[in-house]
Tab-separated table of C-alpha atoms and ligand atoms in Angstrom:
chain	number	residue	atom	x	y	z
A	1	MET	CA	-60.816	-41.898	-19.244
A	2	ALA	CA	-57.566	-44.304	-17.410
A	3	MET	CA	-55.290	-42.371	-15.014
A	4	ASP	CA	-52.670	-43.499	-16.866
A	5	THR	CA	-53.670	-41.917	-19.963
A	6	VAL	CA	-54.488	-38.648	-18.373
A	7	ILE	CA	-51.819	-38.675	-16.594
A	8	ASP	CA	-49.024	-39.488	-19.577
A	9	MET	CA	-51.393	-36.703	-21.525
A	10	ALA	CA	-50.216	-33.882	-18.527
A	11	ASP	CA	-46.603	-34.867	-17.839
A	12	THR	CA	-46.417	-34.519	-22.000
A	13	PHE	CA	-47.958	-30.827	-22.078
A	14	GLY	CA	-45.617	-29.952	-18.833
A	15	VAL	CA	-48.538	-28.894	-16.741
A	16	GLY	CA	-48.147	-25.743	-14.557
A	17	LYS	CA	-46.128	-23.935	-16.954
A	18	GLN	CA	-49.109	-22.695	-19.332
A	19	VAL	CA	-51.539	-20.995	-16.211
A	20	HIS	CA	-53.871	-18.250	-17.815
A	21	GLU	CA	-53.787	-16.504	-14.672
A	22	GLN	CA	-57.262	-14.438	-15.579
A	23	GLU	CA	-59.345	-17.747	-16.005
A	24	VAL	CA	-57.831	-19.063	-13.035
A	25	THR	CA	-58.476	-15.533	-11.168
A	26	LYS	CA	-61.941	-15.933	-12.341
A	27	ALA	CA	-62.449	-19.404	-11.603
A	28	LEU	CA	-61.956	-18.938	-7.856
A	29	SER	CA	-63.511	-16.013	-7.218
A	30	ARG	CA	-66.198	-18.214	-8.447
A	31	GLU	CA	-68.198	-18.406	-4.468
A	32	ASP	CA	-68.627	-22.001	-4.837
A	33	ASP	CA	-64.448	-22.248	-5.291
A	34	SER	CA	-63.798	-21.429	-2.201
A	35	GLN	CA	-64.880	-24.066	-0.363
A	36	THR	CA	-62.043	-27.296	-0.668
A	37	VAL	CA	-63.918	-29.650	-2.493
A	38	GLY	CA	-63.914	-33.479	-1.555
A	39	ALA	CA	-62.143	-34.601	1.573
A	40	PRO	CA	-60.109	-32.707	3.653
A	41	PHE	CA	-61.066	-34.292	6.808
A	42	VAL	CA	-60.669	-38.239	8.715
A	43	ASP	CA	-61.082	-40.059	11.010
A	44	ALA	CA	-58.693	-39.958	14.130
A	45	PRO	CA	-56.145	-37.936	12.016
A	46	ARG	CA	-52.934	-37.238	13.052
A	47	MET	CA	-52.115	-33.434	11.856
A	48	VAL	CA	-55.281	-31.376	11.861
A	49	CYS	CA	-54.598	-28.079	10.066
A	50	ARG	CA	-57.599	-25.440	10.255
A	51	ASP	CA	-57.703	-21.833	8.104
A	52	VAL	CA	-54.091	-21.719	8.108
A	53	ASN	CA	-53.009	-18.098	6.279
A	54	VAL	CA	-49.183	-17.898	5.794
A	55	TYR	CA	-48.321	-14.612	4.465
A	56	TYR	CA	-44.346	-13.384	2.935
A	57	GLY	CA	-44.606	-9.403	4.333
A	58	GLU	CA	-48.041	-7.957	2.645
A	59	LYS	CA	-48.837	-11.169	0.611
A	60	GLN	CA	-50.885	-14.048	0.919
A	61	ALA	CA	-48.954	-17.163	0.135
A	62	ILE	CA	-52.114	-19.757	1.423
A	63	SER	CA	-55.934	-19.149	1.823
A	64	ASN	CA	-57.690	-20.349	4.459
A	65	VAL	CA	-56.455	-23.703	4.132
A	66	SER	CA	-57.894	-27.022	5.726
A	67	LEU	CA	-56.714	-30.290	5.848
A	68	ASP	CA	-56.547	-33.295	8.074
A	69	VAL	CA	-53.455	-35.571	7.719
A	70	ALA	CA	-54.122	-39.331	8.171
A	71	GLU	CA	-51.969	-41.913	10.290
A	72	HIS	CA	-49.703	-44.476	7.792
A	73	GLU	CA	-51.348	-42.293	5.361
A	74	VAL	CA	-48.913	-40.701	2.232
A	75	LEU	CA	-50.513	-37.789	1.482
A	76	ALA	CA	-49.225	-36.094	-2.183
A	77	MET	CA	-49.314	-32.205	-2.588
A	78	ILE	CA	-49.527	-31.305	-6.449
A	79	GLY	CA	-50.063	-28.068	-8.262
A	80	PRO	CA	-48.358	-25.181	-10.353
A	81	SER	CA	-45.583	-23.861	-9.578
A	82	GLY	CA	-45.811	-21.089	-7.266
A	83	CYS	CA	-48.894	-22.332	-5.618
A	84	GLY	CA	-47.882	-22.620	-2.256
A	85	LYS	CA	-47.175	-26.636	-1.255
A	86	SER	CA	-43.881	-25.863	-0.327
A	87	THR	CA	-45.222	-23.252	1.854
A	88	PHE	CA	-47.573	-25.232	3.195
A	89	LEU	CA	-45.583	-28.611	3.903
A	90	ARG	CA	-42.719	-26.564	6.063
A	91	CYS	CA	-46.206	-25.053	7.899
A	92	LEU	CA	-46.109	-28.404	8.953
A	93	ASN	CA	-42.446	-28.030	11.042
A	94	ARG	CA	-42.599	-24.627	11.718
A	95	MET	CA	-40.013	-24.650	9.342
A	96	ASN	CA	-41.378	-21.267	8.116
A	97	ASP	CA	-40.113	-19.581	11.412
A	98	THR	CA	-36.407	-19.270	9.457
A	99	VAL	CA	-38.274	-16.793	7.067
A	100	ASP	CA	-38.289	-13.068	8.982
A	101	ILE	CA	-40.665	-12.281	7.144
A	102	CYS	CA	-43.304	-15.239	6.784
A	103	ARG	CA	-46.226	-14.901	9.177
A	104	VAL	CA	-48.552	-17.798	9.567
A	105	THR	CA	-51.815	-17.998	11.182
A	106	GLY	CA	-54.130	-20.674	12.289
A	107	GLU	CA	-54.475	-24.037	13.526
A	108	ILE	CA	-51.996	-27.283	13.190
A	109	LEU	CA	-52.213	-29.810	15.768
A	110	LEU	CA	-49.917	-32.950	15.949
A	111	ASP	CA	-51.828	-35.729	17.945
A	112	GLY	CA	-54.235	-32.695	19.253
A	113	ARG	CA	-51.531	-30.149	20.133
A	114	ASN	CA	-50.953	-27.022	18.467
A	115	ILE	CA	-47.623	-27.119	17.298
A	116	TYR	CA	-47.784	-23.188	16.975
A	117	ASP	CA	-48.367	-22.847	20.556
A	118	LYS	CA	-45.656	-20.804	22.879
A	119	SER	CA	-44.380	-23.611	24.566
A	120	VAL	CA	-43.560	-26.170	22.227
A	121	ASP	CA	-40.198	-25.995	21.049
A	122	VAL	CA	-39.221	-26.748	17.631
A	123	VAL	CA	-36.225	-28.508	17.813
A	124	PRO	CA	-38.274	-31.513	19.257
A	125	LEU	CA	-41.017	-30.945	17.031
A	126	ARG	CA	-38.656	-30.695	13.973
A	127	ALA	CA	-37.837	-34.440	15.156
A	128	GLN	CA	-41.472	-35.534	15.321
A	129	VAL	CA	-41.809	-34.188	12.068
A	130	GLY	CA	-38.867	-34.609	10.111
A	131	MET	CA	-37.805	-33.407	6.455
A	132	VAL	CA	-36.586	-34.373	3.280
A	133	PHE	CA	-35.124	-31.486	1.117
A	134	GLN	CA	-35.254	-31.950	-2.876
A	135	LYS	CA	-31.656	-31.930	-3.126
A	136	PRO	CA	-30.078	-34.199	-1.283
A	137	ASN	CA	-27.336	-32.257	1.475
A	138	PRO	CA	-26.296	-34.833	3.549
A	139	PHE	CA	-23.690	-33.232	6.327
A	140	PRO	CA	-19.761	-33.082	5.383
A	141	LYS	CA	-19.578	-36.081	7.720
A	142	SER	CA	-19.477	-39.761	7.337
A	143	ILE	CA	-22.360	-42.091	6.746
A	144	PHE	CA	-22.973	-42.831	10.735
A	145	GLU	CA	-22.513	-39.461	12.206
A	146	ASN	CA	-24.773	-38.327	9.616
A	147	VAL	CA	-27.161	-40.855	11.311
A	148	ALA	CA	-25.906	-40.477	15.020
A	149	TYR	CA	-25.808	-36.681	14.950
A	150	GLY	CA	-29.484	-36.360	15.285
A	151	PRO	CA	-30.261	-39.126	18.103
A	152	LYS	CA	-27.526	-38.046	19.743
A	153	ILE	CA	-28.358	-34.079	19.970
A	154	HIS	CA	-31.986	-35.373	20.649
A	155	GLY	CA	-30.848	-37.531	23.663
A	156	LEU	CA	-31.865	-40.451	22.363
A	157	THR	CA	-29.510	-42.448	23.911
A	158	ASN	CA	-25.810	-42.140	25.946
A	159	SER	CA	-24.623	-45.596	25.039
A	160	ARG	CA	-22.754	-46.508	21.723
A	161	PHE	CA	-24.233	-49.484	21.602
A	162	GLU	CA	-27.064	-48.283	21.354
A	163	LEU	CA	-26.620	-45.570	18.917
A	164	GLN	CA	-24.968	-48.460	16.478
A	165	ASP	CA	-28.569	-50.133	16.560
A	166	ILE	CA	-29.957	-46.845	15.778
A	167	VAL	CA	-27.998	-46.337	12.972
A	168	GLU	CA	-28.393	-49.629	11.349
A	169	ASP	CA	-32.359	-49.820	12.276
A	170	SER	CA	-32.396	-46.498	10.225
A	171	LEU	CA	-30.600	-47.466	7.654
A	172	LYS	CA	-32.588	-50.492	6.965
A	173	LYS	CA	-35.634	-48.190	7.369
A	174	ALA	CA	-33.869	-46.318	4.727
A	175	GLY	CA	-33.051	-49.718	2.597
A	176	LEU	CA	-29.728	-48.560	2.244
A	177	TRP	CA	-28.018	-50.844	5.031
A	178	ASP	CA	-26.647	-53.018	2.255
A	179	GLU	CA	-24.740	-50.734	0.250
A	180	VAL	CA	-22.880	-49.247	2.529
A	181	SER	CA	-22.550	-51.379	5.779
A	182	ASP	CA	-18.491	-51.976	5.235
A	183	ARG	CA	-17.778	-48.275	4.927
A	184	LEU	CA	-19.774	-45.770	7.304
A	185	ASP	CA	-17.130	-44.292	8.174
A	186	GLN	CA	-16.366	-42.471	4.693
A	187	PRO	CA	-17.960	-39.156	3.299
A	188	GLY	CA	-21.569	-38.951	2.887
A	189	THR	CA	-21.374	-36.525	0.185
A	190	GLY	CA	-19.105	-39.727	-1.566
A	191	LEU	CA	-22.454	-41.816	-2.079
A	192	SER	CA	-23.940	-41.051	-5.142
A	193	GLY	CA	-27.043	-39.226	-5.503
A	194	GLY	CA	-30.016	-42.126	-4.877
A	195	GLN	CA	-27.861	-43.160	-2.416
A	196	GLN	CA	-27.319	-39.586	-0.323
A	197	GLN	CA	-31.165	-39.335	-0.540
A	198	ARG	CA	-31.676	-42.587	1.291
A	199	LEU	CA	-28.515	-41.110	4.099
A	200	CYS	CA	-31.349	-38.007	4.640
A	201	ILE	CA	-34.105	-39.931	4.837
A	202	ALA	CA	-32.183	-42.596	7.119
A	203	ARG	CA	-31.151	-39.311	9.011
A	204	ALA	CA	-34.399	-37.833	9.281
A	205	VAL	CA	-35.822	-41.990	10.642
A	206	ALA	CA	-32.938	-42.015	13.257
A	207	VAL	CA	-34.784	-39.601	15.596
A	208	ARG	CA	-37.873	-42.116	15.824
A	209	PRO	CA	-40.163	-39.106	13.728
A	210	GLU	CA	-44.187	-39.231	13.576
A	211	VAL	CA	-44.752	-37.713	10.319
A	212	ILE	CA	-42.050	-37.969	7.598
A	213	LEU	CA	-42.372	-34.347	5.143
A	214	MET	CA	-40.793	-34.582	1.643
A	215	ASP	CA	-40.454	-31.892	-0.411
A	216	GLU	CA	-39.506	-33.369	-4.296
A	217	PRO	CA	-37.427	-35.576	-2.814
A	218	CYS	CA	-36.542	-37.406	-6.156
A	219	SER	CA	-36.627	-33.978	-8.276
A	220	ALA	CA	-32.495	-34.398	-8.295
A	221	LEU	CA	-32.477	-38.234	-9.052
A	222	ASP	CA	-32.427	-40.842	-12.328
A	223	PRO	CA	-35.043	-42.684	-13.268
A	224	ILE	CA	-33.520	-45.696	-10.773
A	225	ALA	CA	-32.861	-43.601	-8.039
A	226	THR	CA	-36.265	-42.634	-7.931
A	227	ALA	CA	-38.324	-46.008	-8.668
A	228	THR	CA	-36.172	-47.075	-5.103
A	229	VAL	CA	-36.786	-44.058	-3.230
A	230	GLU	CA	-40.592	-44.710	-4.395
A	231	ASP	CA	-40.370	-48.027	-3.127
A	232	LEU	CA	-39.139	-46.809	-0.090
A	233	ILE	CA	-41.631	-44.382	0.353
A	234	THR	CA	-44.428	-46.625	0.290
A	235	GLU	CA	-42.097	-49.683	3.045
A	236	LEU	CA	-41.985	-46.456	5.098
A	237	ARG	CA	-45.500	-46.078	5.504
A	238	GLU	CA	-45.791	-48.815	7.786
A	239	HIS	CA	-43.802	-46.642	10.505
A	240	TYR	CA	-45.094	-43.387	9.713
A	241	THR	CA	-47.546	-40.634	8.398
A	242	ILE	CA	-46.079	-38.897	4.616
A	243	VAL	CA	-46.590	-35.973	3.511
A	244	ILE	CA	-44.989	-35.288	0.268
A	245	VAL	CA	-44.651	-32.658	-2.598
A	246	THR	CA	-44.178	-33.559	-6.283
A	247	HIS	CA	-44.502	-32.497	-9.381
A	248	ASN	CA	-44.455	-35.921	-10.796
A	249	MET	CA	-48.569	-37.068	-11.349
A	250	GLN	CA	-47.769	-40.578	-12.027
A	251	GLN	CA	-45.338	-40.367	-8.871
A	252	ALA	CA	-48.324	-39.195	-6.846
A	253	ALA	CA	-50.499	-41.655	-8.627
A	254	ARG	CA	-48.361	-44.470	-7.737
A	255	ILE	CA	-47.242	-43.791	-3.433
A	256	SER	CA	-50.334	-42.058	-2.098
A	257	GLN	CA	-53.539	-42.021	-0.770
A	258	ARG	CA	-54.541	-38.858	-1.657
A	259	THR	CA	-53.651	-36.169	-3.101
A	260	ALA	CA	-54.164	-32.548	-2.821
A	261	TYR	CA	-54.181	-29.842	-5.472
A	262	PHE	CA	-53.065	-26.643	-4.581
A	263	HIS	CA	-53.727	-23.555	-6.459
A	264	LEU	CA	-53.152	-19.714	-6.276
A	265	GLY	CA	-52.788	-20.447	-2.312
A	266	ARG	CA	-55.942	-22.311	-1.697
A	267	LEU	CA	-56.687	-25.820	-1.196
A	268	ILE	CA	-59.011	-26.722	-4.205
A	269	GLU	CA	-59.405	-30.814	-4.015
A	270	VAL	CA	-58.346	-33.128	-1.684
A	271	ASN	CA	-59.739	-36.612	-2.634
A	272	PRO	CA	-58.465	-40.580	-3.346
A	273	THR	CA	-55.708	-40.830	-5.376
A	274	ASP	CA	-57.140	-42.601	-8.120
A	275	GLN	CA	-60.548	-40.444	-7.688
A	276	VAL	CA	-58.512	-37.406	-8.243
A	277	PHE	CA	-56.376	-38.873	-12.068
A	278	THR	CA	-59.751	-40.455	-12.943
A	279	ASN	CA	-62.508	-38.206	-11.922
A	280	PRO	CA	-61.759	-34.693	-10.381
A	281	ARG	CA	-64.647	-33.130	-9.086
A	282	HIS	CA	-63.456	-29.248	-9.551
A	283	ARG	CA	-62.573	-28.235	-13.009
A	284	LEU	CA	-59.436	-26.571	-12.050
A	285	THR	CA	-57.990	-30.049	-11.020
A	286	GLU	CA	-59.022	-31.639	-14.087
A	287	ASP	CA	-57.610	-28.705	-16.528
A	288	TYR	CA	-54.472	-29.433	-14.167
A	289	ILE	CA	-54.262	-32.950	-14.488
A	290	THR	CA	-55.293	-32.681	-18.194
A	291	GLY	CA	-52.749	-29.996	-19.343
A	292	ARG	CA	-55.475	-27.754	-19.840
A	293	PHE	CA	-55.069	-24.944	-18.336
A	294	GLY	CA	-56.122	-21.432	-19.536
B	301	LIG	N1	-39.352	-16.688	1.890
B	301	LIG	C1	-40.260	-16.010	0.294
B	301	LIG	N2	-40.077	-15.083	0.655
B	301	LIG	C2	-41.469	-14.249	-0.263
B	301	LIG	N3	-42.160	-15.116	-0.934
B	301	LIG	C3	-41.998	-16.108	-0.833
B	301	LIG	C4	-40.816	-17.025	0.240
B	301	LIG	N4	-41.162	-18.179	-0.608
B	301	LIG	C5	-42.418	-18.641	-1.207
B	301	LIG	N5	-42.655	-16.974	-1.578
B	301	LIG	C6	-43.776	-17.339	-2.483
B	301	LIG	O1	-44.573	-17.746	-1.655
B	301	LIG	C7	-45.608	-18.465	-3.313
B	301	LIG	C8	-45.887	-19.719	-3.180
B	301	LIG	O2	-44.589	-20.448	-3.186
B	301	LIG	P1	-43.943	-21.746	-2.862
B	301	LIG	O3	-42.592	-21.722	-2.739
B	301	LIG	O4	-44.446	-22.395	-1.820
B	301	LIG	O5	-44.564	-22.355	-3.983
B	301	LIG	P2	-44.965	-23.928	-5.049
B	301	LIG	O6	-46.004	-24.357	-4.830
B	301	LIG	O7	-43.892	-25.135	-3.872
B	301	LIG	O8	-43.321	-24.082	-6.152
B	301	LIG	P3	-42.633	-24.657	-6.633
B	301	LIG	O9	-43.290	-25.919	-7.305
B	301	LIG	O10	-41.849	-23.634	-7.584
B	301	LIG	O11	-41.303	-25.258	-5.731
B	301	LIG	C9	-44.846	-18.155	-4.381
B	301	LIG	O12	-45.735	-16.744	-4.768
B	301	LIG	C10	-43.443	-17.718	-3.605
B	301	LIG	O13	-43.022	-16.618	-4.619
B	302	LIG	MG1	-42.175	-26.240	-3.498
């Protein structure tokens, strides 16, 4: 079956809303389902995750996930609502530290260094591994200040001229410069939704990240703004490594090189994106992408 047909079917059926818990739990308890199917490991990874478990209090949200992120790839994470995509994504820059009841075990390395090591300062870590959220969240400041704020607090430069260069360069990389160059002193909150999301991407880019995490960055955007942000993600891959959570399988197919399918806190399958959508190796992945749950 052609990839477009499979994805259209899945989107039509509203995948993720019809999980038959018993069936899935039974499938997950089979011995051969305890290991991730596919290619979780890559040569020369930028990020390495090994045996990652995440708990909210007593409740386990992520179970034994091992996964690498390659340099200059867009890795898409898909799966039903509540399967742990955001939880896992937030482990990659220790955003879960902000949730009191959240506990993370296992190893997550960035360029070989364990980001959970006691010696790691989370402030520079979150610049190195930036994040763009579902809902555009510009600061209540000018467009210029939204982008300049990060470089200032991270001490990237003391020079006003250099700061201007960073702001211009970041807005260009985020594909927003031409639309805002004549009104940098106006509030970021006055931009359209799609422009605000690109402003948030410029803000992440301004602190010279290595990895950018995106949690459903287009879900609050209309189709035209979504297409602009998708094109941008493809361009950003040249400079950065991107991990993106999306519910939109067409989007995963358009922009990612590998796709990871999560289910009930487990990483079921990760493979090249075209393979996941045309020839999934695990029955649960196939059920999800064809909309055949239960
Ligand atoms: N702050 C929290 N406190 C307690 N439980 C949480 C918290 N955040 C998430 N969870 C639980 O962890 C599990 C995974 O949630 P998560 O938000 O990671 O799922 P998701 O795959 O991103 O879902 P969605 O597609 O709806 O965004 C869910 O059972 C959720 O209820
Ligand atoms: Mg989520």
